[in-house]
Coordinates of N, CA and C in Angstrom, one line a residue:
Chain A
X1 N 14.0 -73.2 -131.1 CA 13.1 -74.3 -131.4 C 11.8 -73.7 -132.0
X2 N 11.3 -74.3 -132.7 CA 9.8 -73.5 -134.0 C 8.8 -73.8 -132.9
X3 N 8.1 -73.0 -133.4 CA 6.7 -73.1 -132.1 C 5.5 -72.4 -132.4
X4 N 4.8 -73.5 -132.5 CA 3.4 -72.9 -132.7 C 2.4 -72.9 -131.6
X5 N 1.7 -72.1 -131.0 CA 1.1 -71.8 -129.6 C -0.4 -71.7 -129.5
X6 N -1.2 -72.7 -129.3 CA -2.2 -72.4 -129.3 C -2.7 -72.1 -127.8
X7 N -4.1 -71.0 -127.6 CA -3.7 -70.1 -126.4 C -4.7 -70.8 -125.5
X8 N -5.2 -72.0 -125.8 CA -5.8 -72.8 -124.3 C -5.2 -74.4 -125.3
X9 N -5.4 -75.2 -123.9 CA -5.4 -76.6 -124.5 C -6.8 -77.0 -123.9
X10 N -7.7 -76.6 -122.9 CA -8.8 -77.0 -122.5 C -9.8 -75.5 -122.7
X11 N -11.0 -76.2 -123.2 CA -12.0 -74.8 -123.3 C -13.7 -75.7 -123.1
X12 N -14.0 -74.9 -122.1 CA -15.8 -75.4 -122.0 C -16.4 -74.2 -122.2
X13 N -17.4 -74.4 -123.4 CA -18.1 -73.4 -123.2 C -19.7 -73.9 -123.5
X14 N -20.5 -72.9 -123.5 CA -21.8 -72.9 -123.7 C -22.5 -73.0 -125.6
X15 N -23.6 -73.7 -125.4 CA -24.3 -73.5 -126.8 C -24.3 -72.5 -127.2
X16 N -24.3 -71.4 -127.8 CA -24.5 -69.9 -128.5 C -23.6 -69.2 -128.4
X17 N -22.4 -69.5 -127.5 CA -21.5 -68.4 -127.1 C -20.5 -68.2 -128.9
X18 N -20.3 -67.0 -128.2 CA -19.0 -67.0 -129.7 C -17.5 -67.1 -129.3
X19 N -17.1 -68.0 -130.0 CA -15.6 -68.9 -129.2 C -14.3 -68.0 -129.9
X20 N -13.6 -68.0 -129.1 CA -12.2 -67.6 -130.2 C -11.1 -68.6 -129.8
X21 N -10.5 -69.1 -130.8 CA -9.3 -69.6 -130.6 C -8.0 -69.1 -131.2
X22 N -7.0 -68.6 -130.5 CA -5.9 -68.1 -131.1 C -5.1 -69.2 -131.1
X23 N -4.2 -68.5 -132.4 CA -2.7 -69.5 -132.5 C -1.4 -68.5 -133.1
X24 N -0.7 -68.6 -132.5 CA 0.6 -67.8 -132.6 C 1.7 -68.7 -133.3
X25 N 2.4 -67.9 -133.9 CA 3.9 -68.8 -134.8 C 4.8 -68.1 -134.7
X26 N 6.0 -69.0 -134.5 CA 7.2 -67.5 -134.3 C 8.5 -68.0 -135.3
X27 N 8.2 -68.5 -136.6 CA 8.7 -69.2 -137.2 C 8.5 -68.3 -139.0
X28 N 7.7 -67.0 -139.0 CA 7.6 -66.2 -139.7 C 7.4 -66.8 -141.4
X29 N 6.4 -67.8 -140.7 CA 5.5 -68.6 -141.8 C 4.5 -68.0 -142.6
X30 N 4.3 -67.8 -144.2 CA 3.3 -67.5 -144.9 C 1.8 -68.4 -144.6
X31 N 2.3 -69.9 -144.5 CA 0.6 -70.4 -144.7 C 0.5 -70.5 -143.1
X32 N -1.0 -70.7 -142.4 CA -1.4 -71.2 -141.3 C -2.9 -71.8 -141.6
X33 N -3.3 -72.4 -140.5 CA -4.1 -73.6 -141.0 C -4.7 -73.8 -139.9
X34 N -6.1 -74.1 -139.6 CA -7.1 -74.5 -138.8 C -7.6 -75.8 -139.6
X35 N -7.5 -77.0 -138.6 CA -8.2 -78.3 -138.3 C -8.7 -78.6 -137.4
X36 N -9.7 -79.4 -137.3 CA -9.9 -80.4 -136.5 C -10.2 -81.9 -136.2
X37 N -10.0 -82.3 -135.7 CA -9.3 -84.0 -135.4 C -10.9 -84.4 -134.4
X38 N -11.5 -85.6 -135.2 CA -12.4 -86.6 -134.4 C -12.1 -87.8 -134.1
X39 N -12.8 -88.5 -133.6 CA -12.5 -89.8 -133.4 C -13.1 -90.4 -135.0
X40 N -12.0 -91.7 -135.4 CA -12.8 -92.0 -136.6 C -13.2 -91.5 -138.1
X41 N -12.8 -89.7 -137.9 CA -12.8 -89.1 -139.1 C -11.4 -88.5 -139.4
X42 N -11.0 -88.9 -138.4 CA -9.4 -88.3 -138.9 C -9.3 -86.2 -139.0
X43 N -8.1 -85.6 -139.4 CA -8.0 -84.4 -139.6 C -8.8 -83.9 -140.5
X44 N -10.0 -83.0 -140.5 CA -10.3 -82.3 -141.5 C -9.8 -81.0 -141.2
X45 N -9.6 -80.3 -142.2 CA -9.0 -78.6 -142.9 C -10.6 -77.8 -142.6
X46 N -10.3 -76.9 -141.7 CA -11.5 -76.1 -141.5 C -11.4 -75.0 -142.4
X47 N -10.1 -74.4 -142.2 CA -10.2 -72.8 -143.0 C -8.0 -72.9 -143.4
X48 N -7.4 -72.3 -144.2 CA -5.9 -71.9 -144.0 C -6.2 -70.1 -144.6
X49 N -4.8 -69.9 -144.5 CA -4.1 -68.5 -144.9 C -2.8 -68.5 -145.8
X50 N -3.2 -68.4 -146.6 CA -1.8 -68.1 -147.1 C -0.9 -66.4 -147.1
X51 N -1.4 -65.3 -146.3 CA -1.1 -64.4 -146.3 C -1.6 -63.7 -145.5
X52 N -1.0 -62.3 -145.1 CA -2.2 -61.8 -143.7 C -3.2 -60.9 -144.4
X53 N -4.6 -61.0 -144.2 CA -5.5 -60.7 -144.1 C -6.0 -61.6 -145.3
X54 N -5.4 -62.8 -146.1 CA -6.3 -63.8 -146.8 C -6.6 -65.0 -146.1
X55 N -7.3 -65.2 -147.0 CA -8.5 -67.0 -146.2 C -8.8 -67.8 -147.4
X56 N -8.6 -68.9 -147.1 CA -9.7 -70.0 -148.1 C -10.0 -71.1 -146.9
X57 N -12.0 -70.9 -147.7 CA -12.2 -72.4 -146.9 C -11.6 -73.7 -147.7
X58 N -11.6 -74.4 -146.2 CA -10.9 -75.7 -146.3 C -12.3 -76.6 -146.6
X59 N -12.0 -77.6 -146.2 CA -13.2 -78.8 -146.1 C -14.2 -78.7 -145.6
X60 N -14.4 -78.2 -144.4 CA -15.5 -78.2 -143.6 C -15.4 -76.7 -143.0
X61 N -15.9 -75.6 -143.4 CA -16.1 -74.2 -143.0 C -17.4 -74.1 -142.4
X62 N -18.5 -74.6 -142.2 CA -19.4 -74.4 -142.3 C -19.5 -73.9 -140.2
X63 N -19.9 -72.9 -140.4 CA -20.3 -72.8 -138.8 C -18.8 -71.7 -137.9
X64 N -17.8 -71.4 -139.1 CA -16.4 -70.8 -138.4 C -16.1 -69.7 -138.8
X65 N -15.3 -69.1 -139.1 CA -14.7 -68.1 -139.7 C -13.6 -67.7 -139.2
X66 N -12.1 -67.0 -139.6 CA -10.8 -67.1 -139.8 C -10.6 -65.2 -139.5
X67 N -10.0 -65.4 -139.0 CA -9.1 -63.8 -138.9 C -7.5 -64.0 -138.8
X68 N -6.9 -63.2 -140.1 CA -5.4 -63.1 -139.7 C -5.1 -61.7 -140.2
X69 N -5.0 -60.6 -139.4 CA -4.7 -59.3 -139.5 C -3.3 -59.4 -139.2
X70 N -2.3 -60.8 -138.3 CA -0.9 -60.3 -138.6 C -0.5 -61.5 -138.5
X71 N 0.7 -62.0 -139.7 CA 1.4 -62.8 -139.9 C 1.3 -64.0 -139.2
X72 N 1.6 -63.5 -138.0 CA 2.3 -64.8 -137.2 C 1.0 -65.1 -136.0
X73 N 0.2 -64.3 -136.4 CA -1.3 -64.9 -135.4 C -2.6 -65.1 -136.4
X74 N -3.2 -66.3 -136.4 CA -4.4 -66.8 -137.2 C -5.0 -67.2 -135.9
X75 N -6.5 -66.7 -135.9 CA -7.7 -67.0 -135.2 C -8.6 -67.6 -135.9
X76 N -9.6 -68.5 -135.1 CA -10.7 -69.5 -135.8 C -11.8 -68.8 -134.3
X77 N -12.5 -68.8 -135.2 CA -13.6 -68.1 -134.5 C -15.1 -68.5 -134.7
X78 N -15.7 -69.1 -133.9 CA -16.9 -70.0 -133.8 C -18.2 -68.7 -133.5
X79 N -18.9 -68.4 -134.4 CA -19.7 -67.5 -134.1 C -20.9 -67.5 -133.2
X80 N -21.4 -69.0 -133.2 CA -22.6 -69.3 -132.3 C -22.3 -71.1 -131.9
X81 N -21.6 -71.4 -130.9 CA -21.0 -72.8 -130.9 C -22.2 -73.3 -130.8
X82 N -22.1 -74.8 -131.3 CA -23.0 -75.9 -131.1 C -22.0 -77.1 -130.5
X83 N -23.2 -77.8 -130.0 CA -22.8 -79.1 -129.3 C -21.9 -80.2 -130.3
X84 N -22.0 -79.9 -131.7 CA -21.4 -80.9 -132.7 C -19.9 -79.9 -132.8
X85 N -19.5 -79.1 -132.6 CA -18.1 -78.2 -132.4 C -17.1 -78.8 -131.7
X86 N -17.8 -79.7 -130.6 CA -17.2 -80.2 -129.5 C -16.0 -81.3 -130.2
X87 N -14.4 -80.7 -130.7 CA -13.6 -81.3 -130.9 C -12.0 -80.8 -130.2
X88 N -11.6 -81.8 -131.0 CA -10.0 -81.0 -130.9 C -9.5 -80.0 -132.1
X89 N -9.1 -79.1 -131.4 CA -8.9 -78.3 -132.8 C -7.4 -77.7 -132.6
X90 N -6.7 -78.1 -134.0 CA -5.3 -78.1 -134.0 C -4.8 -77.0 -135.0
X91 N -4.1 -76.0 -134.9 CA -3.5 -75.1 -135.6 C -2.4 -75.6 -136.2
X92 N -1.7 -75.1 -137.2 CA -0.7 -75.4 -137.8 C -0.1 -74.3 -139.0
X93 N 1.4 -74.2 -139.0 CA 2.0 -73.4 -140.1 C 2.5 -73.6 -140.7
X94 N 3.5 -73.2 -142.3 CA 4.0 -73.6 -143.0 C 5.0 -73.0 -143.9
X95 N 6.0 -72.5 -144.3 CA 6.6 -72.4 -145.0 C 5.9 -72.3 -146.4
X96 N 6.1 -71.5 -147.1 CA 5.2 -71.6 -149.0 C 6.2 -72.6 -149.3
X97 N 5.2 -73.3 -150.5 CA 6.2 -74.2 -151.4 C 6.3 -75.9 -150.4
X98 N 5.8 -76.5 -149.9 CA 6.3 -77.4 -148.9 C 4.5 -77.6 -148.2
X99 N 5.3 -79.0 -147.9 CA 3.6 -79.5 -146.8 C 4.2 -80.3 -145.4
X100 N 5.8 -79.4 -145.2 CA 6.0 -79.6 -144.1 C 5.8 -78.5 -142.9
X101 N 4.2 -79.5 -142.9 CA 3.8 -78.0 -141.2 C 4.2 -78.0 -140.1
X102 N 4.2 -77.7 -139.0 CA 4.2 -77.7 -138.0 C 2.8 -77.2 -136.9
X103 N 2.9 -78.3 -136.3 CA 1.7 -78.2 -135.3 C 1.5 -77.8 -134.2
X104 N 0.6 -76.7 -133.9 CA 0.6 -76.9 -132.0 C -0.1 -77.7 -131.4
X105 N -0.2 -78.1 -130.3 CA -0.4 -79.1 -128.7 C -2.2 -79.3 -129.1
X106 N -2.5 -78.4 -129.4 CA -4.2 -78.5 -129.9 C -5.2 -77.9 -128.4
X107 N -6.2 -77.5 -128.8 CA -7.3 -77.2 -127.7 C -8.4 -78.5 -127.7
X108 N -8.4 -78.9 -126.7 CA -9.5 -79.8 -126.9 C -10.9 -78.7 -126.3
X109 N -12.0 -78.3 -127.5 CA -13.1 -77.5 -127.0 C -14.1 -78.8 -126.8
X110 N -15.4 -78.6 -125.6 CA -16.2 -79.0 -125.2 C -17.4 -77.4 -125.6
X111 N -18.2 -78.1 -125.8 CA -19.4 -76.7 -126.2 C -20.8 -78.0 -125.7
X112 N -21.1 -77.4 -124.1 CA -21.9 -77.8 -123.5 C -23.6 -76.9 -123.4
Chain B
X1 N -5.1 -85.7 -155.7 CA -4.2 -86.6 -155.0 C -4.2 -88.0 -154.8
X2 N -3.3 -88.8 -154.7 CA -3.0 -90.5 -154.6 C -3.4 -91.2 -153.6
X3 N -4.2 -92.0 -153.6 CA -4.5 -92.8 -152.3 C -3.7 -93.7 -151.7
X4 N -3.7 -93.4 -150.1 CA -2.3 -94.4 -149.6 C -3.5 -95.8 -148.9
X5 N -2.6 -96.6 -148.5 CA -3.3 -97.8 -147.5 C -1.9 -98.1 -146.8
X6 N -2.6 -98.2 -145.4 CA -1.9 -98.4 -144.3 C -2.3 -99.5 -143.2
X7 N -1.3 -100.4 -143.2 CA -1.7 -101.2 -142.0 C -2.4 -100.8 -140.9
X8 N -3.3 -100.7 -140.5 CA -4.4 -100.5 -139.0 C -3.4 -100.0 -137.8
X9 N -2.5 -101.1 -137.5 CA -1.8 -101.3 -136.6 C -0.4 -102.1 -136.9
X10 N 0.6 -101.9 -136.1 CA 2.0 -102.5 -136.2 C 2.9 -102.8 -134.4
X11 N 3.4 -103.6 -134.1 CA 3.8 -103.7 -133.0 C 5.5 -103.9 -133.4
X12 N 6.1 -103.4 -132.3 CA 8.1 -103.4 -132.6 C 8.1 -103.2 -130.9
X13 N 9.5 -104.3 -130.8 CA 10.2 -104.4 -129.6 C 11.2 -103.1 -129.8
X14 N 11.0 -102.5 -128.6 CA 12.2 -101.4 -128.0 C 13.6 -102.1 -128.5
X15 N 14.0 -101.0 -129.3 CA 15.6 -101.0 -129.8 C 15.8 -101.8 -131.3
X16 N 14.5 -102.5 -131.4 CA 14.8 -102.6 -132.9 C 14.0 -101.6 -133.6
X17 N 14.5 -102.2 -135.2 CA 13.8 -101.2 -136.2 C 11.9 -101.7 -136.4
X18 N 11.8 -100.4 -136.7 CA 10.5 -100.6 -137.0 C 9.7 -100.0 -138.7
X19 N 9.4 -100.7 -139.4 CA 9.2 -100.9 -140.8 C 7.9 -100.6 -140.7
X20 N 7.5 -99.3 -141.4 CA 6.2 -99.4 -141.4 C 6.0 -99.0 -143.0
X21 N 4.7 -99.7 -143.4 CA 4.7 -99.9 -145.2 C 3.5 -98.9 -145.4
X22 N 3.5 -98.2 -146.5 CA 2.7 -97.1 -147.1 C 2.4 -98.1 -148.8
X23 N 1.4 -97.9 -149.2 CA 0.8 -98.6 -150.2 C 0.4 -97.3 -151.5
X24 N 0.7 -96.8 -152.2 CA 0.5 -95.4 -153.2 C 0.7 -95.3 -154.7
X25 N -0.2 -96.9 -154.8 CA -0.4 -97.3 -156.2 C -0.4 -96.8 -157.1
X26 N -1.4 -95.5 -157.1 CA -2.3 -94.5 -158.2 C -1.2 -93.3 -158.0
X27 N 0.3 -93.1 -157.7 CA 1.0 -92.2 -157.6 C 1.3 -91.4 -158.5
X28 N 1.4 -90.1 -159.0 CA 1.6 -89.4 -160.1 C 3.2 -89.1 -160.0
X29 N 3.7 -88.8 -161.4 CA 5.0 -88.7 -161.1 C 5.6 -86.9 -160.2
X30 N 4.9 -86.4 -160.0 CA 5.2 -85.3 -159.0 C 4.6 -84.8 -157.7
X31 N 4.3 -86.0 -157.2 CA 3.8 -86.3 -156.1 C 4.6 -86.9 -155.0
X32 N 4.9 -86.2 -154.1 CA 5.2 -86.3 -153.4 C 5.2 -87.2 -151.8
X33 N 6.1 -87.8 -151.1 CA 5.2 -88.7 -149.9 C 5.7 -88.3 -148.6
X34 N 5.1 -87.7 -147.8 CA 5.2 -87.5 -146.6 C 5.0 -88.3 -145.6
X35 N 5.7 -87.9 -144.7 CA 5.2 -89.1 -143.2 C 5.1 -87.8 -142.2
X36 N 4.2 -88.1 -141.4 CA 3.6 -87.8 -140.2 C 3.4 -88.5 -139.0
X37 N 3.5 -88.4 -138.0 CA 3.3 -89.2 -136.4 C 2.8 -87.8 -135.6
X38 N 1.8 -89.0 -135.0 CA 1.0 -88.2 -133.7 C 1.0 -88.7 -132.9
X39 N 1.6 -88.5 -131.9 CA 1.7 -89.2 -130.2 C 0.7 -88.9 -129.5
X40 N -0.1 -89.4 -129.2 CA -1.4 -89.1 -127.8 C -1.6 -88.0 -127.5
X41 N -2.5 -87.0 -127.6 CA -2.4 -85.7 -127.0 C -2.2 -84.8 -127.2
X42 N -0.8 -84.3 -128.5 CA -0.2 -83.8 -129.2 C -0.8 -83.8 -130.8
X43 N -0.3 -83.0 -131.3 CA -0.3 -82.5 -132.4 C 0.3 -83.2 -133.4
X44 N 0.3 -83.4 -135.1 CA 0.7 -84.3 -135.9 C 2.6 -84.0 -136.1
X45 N 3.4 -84.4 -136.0 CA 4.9 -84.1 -136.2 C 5.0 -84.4 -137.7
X46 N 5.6 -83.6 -138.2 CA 6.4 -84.1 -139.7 C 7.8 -85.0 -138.9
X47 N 7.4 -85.7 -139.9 CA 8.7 -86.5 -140.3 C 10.1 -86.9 -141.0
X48 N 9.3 -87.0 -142.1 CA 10.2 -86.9 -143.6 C 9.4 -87.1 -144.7
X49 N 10.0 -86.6 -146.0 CA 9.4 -86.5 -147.1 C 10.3 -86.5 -147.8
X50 N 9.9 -87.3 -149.4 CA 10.6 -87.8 -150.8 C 9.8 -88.0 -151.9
X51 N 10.2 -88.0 -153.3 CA 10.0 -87.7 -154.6 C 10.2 -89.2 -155.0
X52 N 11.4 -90.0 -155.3 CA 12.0 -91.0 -155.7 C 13.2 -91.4 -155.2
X53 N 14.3 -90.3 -154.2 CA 14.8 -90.9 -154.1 C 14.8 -91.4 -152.9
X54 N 15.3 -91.7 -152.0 CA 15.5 -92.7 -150.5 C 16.4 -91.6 -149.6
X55 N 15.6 -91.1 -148.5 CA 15.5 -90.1 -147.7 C 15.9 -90.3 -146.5
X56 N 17.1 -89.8 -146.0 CA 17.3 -89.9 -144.3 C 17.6 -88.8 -143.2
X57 N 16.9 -88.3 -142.3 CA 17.3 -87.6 -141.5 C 17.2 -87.8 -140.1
X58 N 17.8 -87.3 -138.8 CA 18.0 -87.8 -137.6 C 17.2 -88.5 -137.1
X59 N 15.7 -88.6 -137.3 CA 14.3 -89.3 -137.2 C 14.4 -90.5 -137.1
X60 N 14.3 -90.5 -139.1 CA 13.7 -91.5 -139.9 C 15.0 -91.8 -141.3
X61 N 14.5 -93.0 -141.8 CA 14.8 -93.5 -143.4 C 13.6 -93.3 -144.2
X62 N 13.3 -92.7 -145.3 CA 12.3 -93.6 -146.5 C 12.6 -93.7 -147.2
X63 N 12.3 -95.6 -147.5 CA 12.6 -96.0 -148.7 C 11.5 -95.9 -149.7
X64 N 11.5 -94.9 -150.8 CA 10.6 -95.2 -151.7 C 11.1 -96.2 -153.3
X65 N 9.8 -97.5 -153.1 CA 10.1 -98.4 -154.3 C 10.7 -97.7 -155.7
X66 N 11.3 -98.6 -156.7 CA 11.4 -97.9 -157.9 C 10.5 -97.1 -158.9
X67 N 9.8 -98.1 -158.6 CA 8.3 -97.9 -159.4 C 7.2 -96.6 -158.6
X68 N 7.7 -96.2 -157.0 CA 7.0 -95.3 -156.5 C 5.8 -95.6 -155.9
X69 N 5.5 -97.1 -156.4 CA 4.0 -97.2 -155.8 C 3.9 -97.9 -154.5
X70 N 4.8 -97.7 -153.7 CA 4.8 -97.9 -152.6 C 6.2 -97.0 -152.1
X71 N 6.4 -97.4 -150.3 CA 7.3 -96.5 -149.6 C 7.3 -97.4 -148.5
X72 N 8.2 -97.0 -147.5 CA 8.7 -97.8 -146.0 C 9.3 -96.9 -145.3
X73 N 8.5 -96.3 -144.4 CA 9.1 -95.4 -143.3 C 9.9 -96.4 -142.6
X74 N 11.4 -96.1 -141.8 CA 12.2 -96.9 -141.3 C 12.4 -96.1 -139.5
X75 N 12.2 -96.3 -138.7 CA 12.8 -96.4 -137.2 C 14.0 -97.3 -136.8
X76 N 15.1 -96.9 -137.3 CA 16.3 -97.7 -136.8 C 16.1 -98.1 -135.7
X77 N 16.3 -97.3 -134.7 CA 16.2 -98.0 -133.5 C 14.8 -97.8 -132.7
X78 N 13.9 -98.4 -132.6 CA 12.4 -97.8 -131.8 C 12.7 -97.6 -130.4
X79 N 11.7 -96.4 -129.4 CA 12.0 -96.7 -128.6 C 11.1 -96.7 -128.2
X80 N 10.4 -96.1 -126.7 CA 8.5 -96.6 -126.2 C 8.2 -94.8 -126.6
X81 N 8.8 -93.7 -126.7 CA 8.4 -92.4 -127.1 C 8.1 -92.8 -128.6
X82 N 8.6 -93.7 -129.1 CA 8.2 -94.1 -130.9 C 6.2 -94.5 -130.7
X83 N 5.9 -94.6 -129.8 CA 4.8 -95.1 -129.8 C 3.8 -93.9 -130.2
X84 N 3.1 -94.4 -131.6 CA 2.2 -92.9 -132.3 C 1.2 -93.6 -132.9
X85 N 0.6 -92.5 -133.6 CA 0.3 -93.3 -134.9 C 0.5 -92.8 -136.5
X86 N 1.3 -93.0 -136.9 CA 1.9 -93.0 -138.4 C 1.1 -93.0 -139.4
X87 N 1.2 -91.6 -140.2 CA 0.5 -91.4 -141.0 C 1.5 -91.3 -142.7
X88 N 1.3 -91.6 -143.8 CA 1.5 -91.5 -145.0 C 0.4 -90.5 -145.9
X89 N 1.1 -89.7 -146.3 CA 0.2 -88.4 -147.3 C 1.1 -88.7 -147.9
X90 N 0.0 -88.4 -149.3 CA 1.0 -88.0 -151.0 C 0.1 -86.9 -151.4
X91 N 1.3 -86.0 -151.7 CA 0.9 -84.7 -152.3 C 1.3 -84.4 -153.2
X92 N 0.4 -83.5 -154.0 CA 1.0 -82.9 -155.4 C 0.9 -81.6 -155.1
X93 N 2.1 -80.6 -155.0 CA 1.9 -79.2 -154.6 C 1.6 -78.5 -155.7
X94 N 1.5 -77.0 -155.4 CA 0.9 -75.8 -156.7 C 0.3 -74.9 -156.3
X95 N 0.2 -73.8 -156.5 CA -0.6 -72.4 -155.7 C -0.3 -72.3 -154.6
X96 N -2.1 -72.4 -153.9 CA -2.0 -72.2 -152.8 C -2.5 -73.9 -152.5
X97 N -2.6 -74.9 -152.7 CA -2.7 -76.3 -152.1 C -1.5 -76.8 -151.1
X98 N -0.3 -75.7 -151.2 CA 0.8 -76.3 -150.5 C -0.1 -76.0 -149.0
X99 N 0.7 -77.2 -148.3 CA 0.4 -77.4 -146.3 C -0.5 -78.0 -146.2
X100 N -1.8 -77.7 -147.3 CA -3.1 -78.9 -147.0 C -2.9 -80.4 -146.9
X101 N -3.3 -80.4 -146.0 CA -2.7 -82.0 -145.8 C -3.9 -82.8 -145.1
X102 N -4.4 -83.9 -145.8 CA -5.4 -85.3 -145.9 C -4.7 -86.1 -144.9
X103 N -4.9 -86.0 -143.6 CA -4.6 -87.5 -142.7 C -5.5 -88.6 -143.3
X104 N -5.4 -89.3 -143.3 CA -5.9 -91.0 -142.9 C -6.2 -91.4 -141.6
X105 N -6.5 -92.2 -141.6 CA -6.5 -93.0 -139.7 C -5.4 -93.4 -139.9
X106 N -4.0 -93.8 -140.9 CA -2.8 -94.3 -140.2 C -2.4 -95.1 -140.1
X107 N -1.3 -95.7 -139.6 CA -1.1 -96.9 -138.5 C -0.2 -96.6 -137.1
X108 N -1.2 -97.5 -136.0 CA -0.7 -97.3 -134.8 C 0.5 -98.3 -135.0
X109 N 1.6 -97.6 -134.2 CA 2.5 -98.1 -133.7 C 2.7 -98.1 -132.3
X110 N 3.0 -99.3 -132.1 CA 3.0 -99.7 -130.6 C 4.4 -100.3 -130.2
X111 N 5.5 -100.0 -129.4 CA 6.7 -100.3 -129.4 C 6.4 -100.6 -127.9
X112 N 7.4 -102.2 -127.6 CA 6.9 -102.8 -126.2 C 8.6 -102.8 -125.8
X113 N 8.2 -103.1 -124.6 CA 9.7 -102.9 -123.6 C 9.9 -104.3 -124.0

């Protein structure tokens, strides 16, 4: 079964801390993908990958940044969290060629 | 990319089909239409996806119109785990654009006992 793993589903943290979120894939996917999901604004594209050690920002980068030194693990990484960070944030991979992703279970972060 | 419209909301009785309509007027001819569902909690599920012709896998049906400017995700049989909310993307792939994918808000589907 394909599986994408993101490594909390619950996270509280503090204003200024620096957040990591990992996501693992064991489905030996080229693209991976950082979103996050609000009430009302639907999915936006934070950052993807199309390869390991490349990045493009997505729609809304502002405030993150992306590490993928290997294939099958992409990290989003919050350098100084704010209270407006406070979402769900959903990983996802993909196959080249195709916009059929797959998703993992998501972290809901709180940045208190 | 093509803009879809989607009903808000849709209600279906357990065990029948459930029809939900995608609107994708401004469609280019190599654009593609996906379906997506998100259940509560969870993460968005692919569903199925088509070009022109009319698509079936263990899921779903889609019927896409002749003309393309519209589609109809099909649930043969609904059941209360059908309960999501149903999303329509059209995409035109190339480079690196493939997997980026534009949710909408969707339509909820609500499947009653």
């Amino acid at each position: 079964d394909v599986k994408v793993t993101q490594s909390s589903r619950y996270l509280v943290k503090r204003t200024g801390e620096k957040v990591f979120l990992e996501c693992v894939q064991d489905m030996d996917h080229e693209n991976m993908f950082w979103y996050r999901q609000d009430p009302g604004l639907g999915l936006r594209l934070i950052y993807f990958s199309y390869d390991v050690k490349m990045k493009e920002k997505g729609d809304i980068p502002e405030g993150y940044s992306v590490s993928r030194e290997k294939k099958e693990r992409f990290s989003l990484i919050l350098e100084s969290a704010s209270t407006n960070q406070t979402s769900m944030y959903l990983c996802a991979s993909s196959p080249p060629a195709t916009f059929e992703a797959f998703f993992g279970q998501g972290t809901r972060l709180t940045v208190v | 990319d093509a803009k879809t419209t989607q009903p808000p909301s849709m209600d279906c009785a357990e065990g029948r089909a459930a029809n939900l309509p995608c609107n994708h007027s401004t469609i280019s001819g190599n654009e593609y239409v996906y379906w997506y569902r998100q259940i509560h909690s969870q993460g968005p599920q692919y569903i199925i996806h088509g070009l022109k012709n009319n698509e079936t896998n263990e899921m779903a049906s889609l019927i896409i119109t002749e003309d393309r400017k519209s589609s109809t995700l099909i649930l043969p049989h609904a059941t209360l785990r059908d309960t999501a909310v149903y999303y329509c993307i059209v995409r035109v792939g190339g480079g690196t654009s493939y997997g980026k994918l534009t949710f909408g808000q969707g339509t909820i589907l609500t499947v009653h006992p």
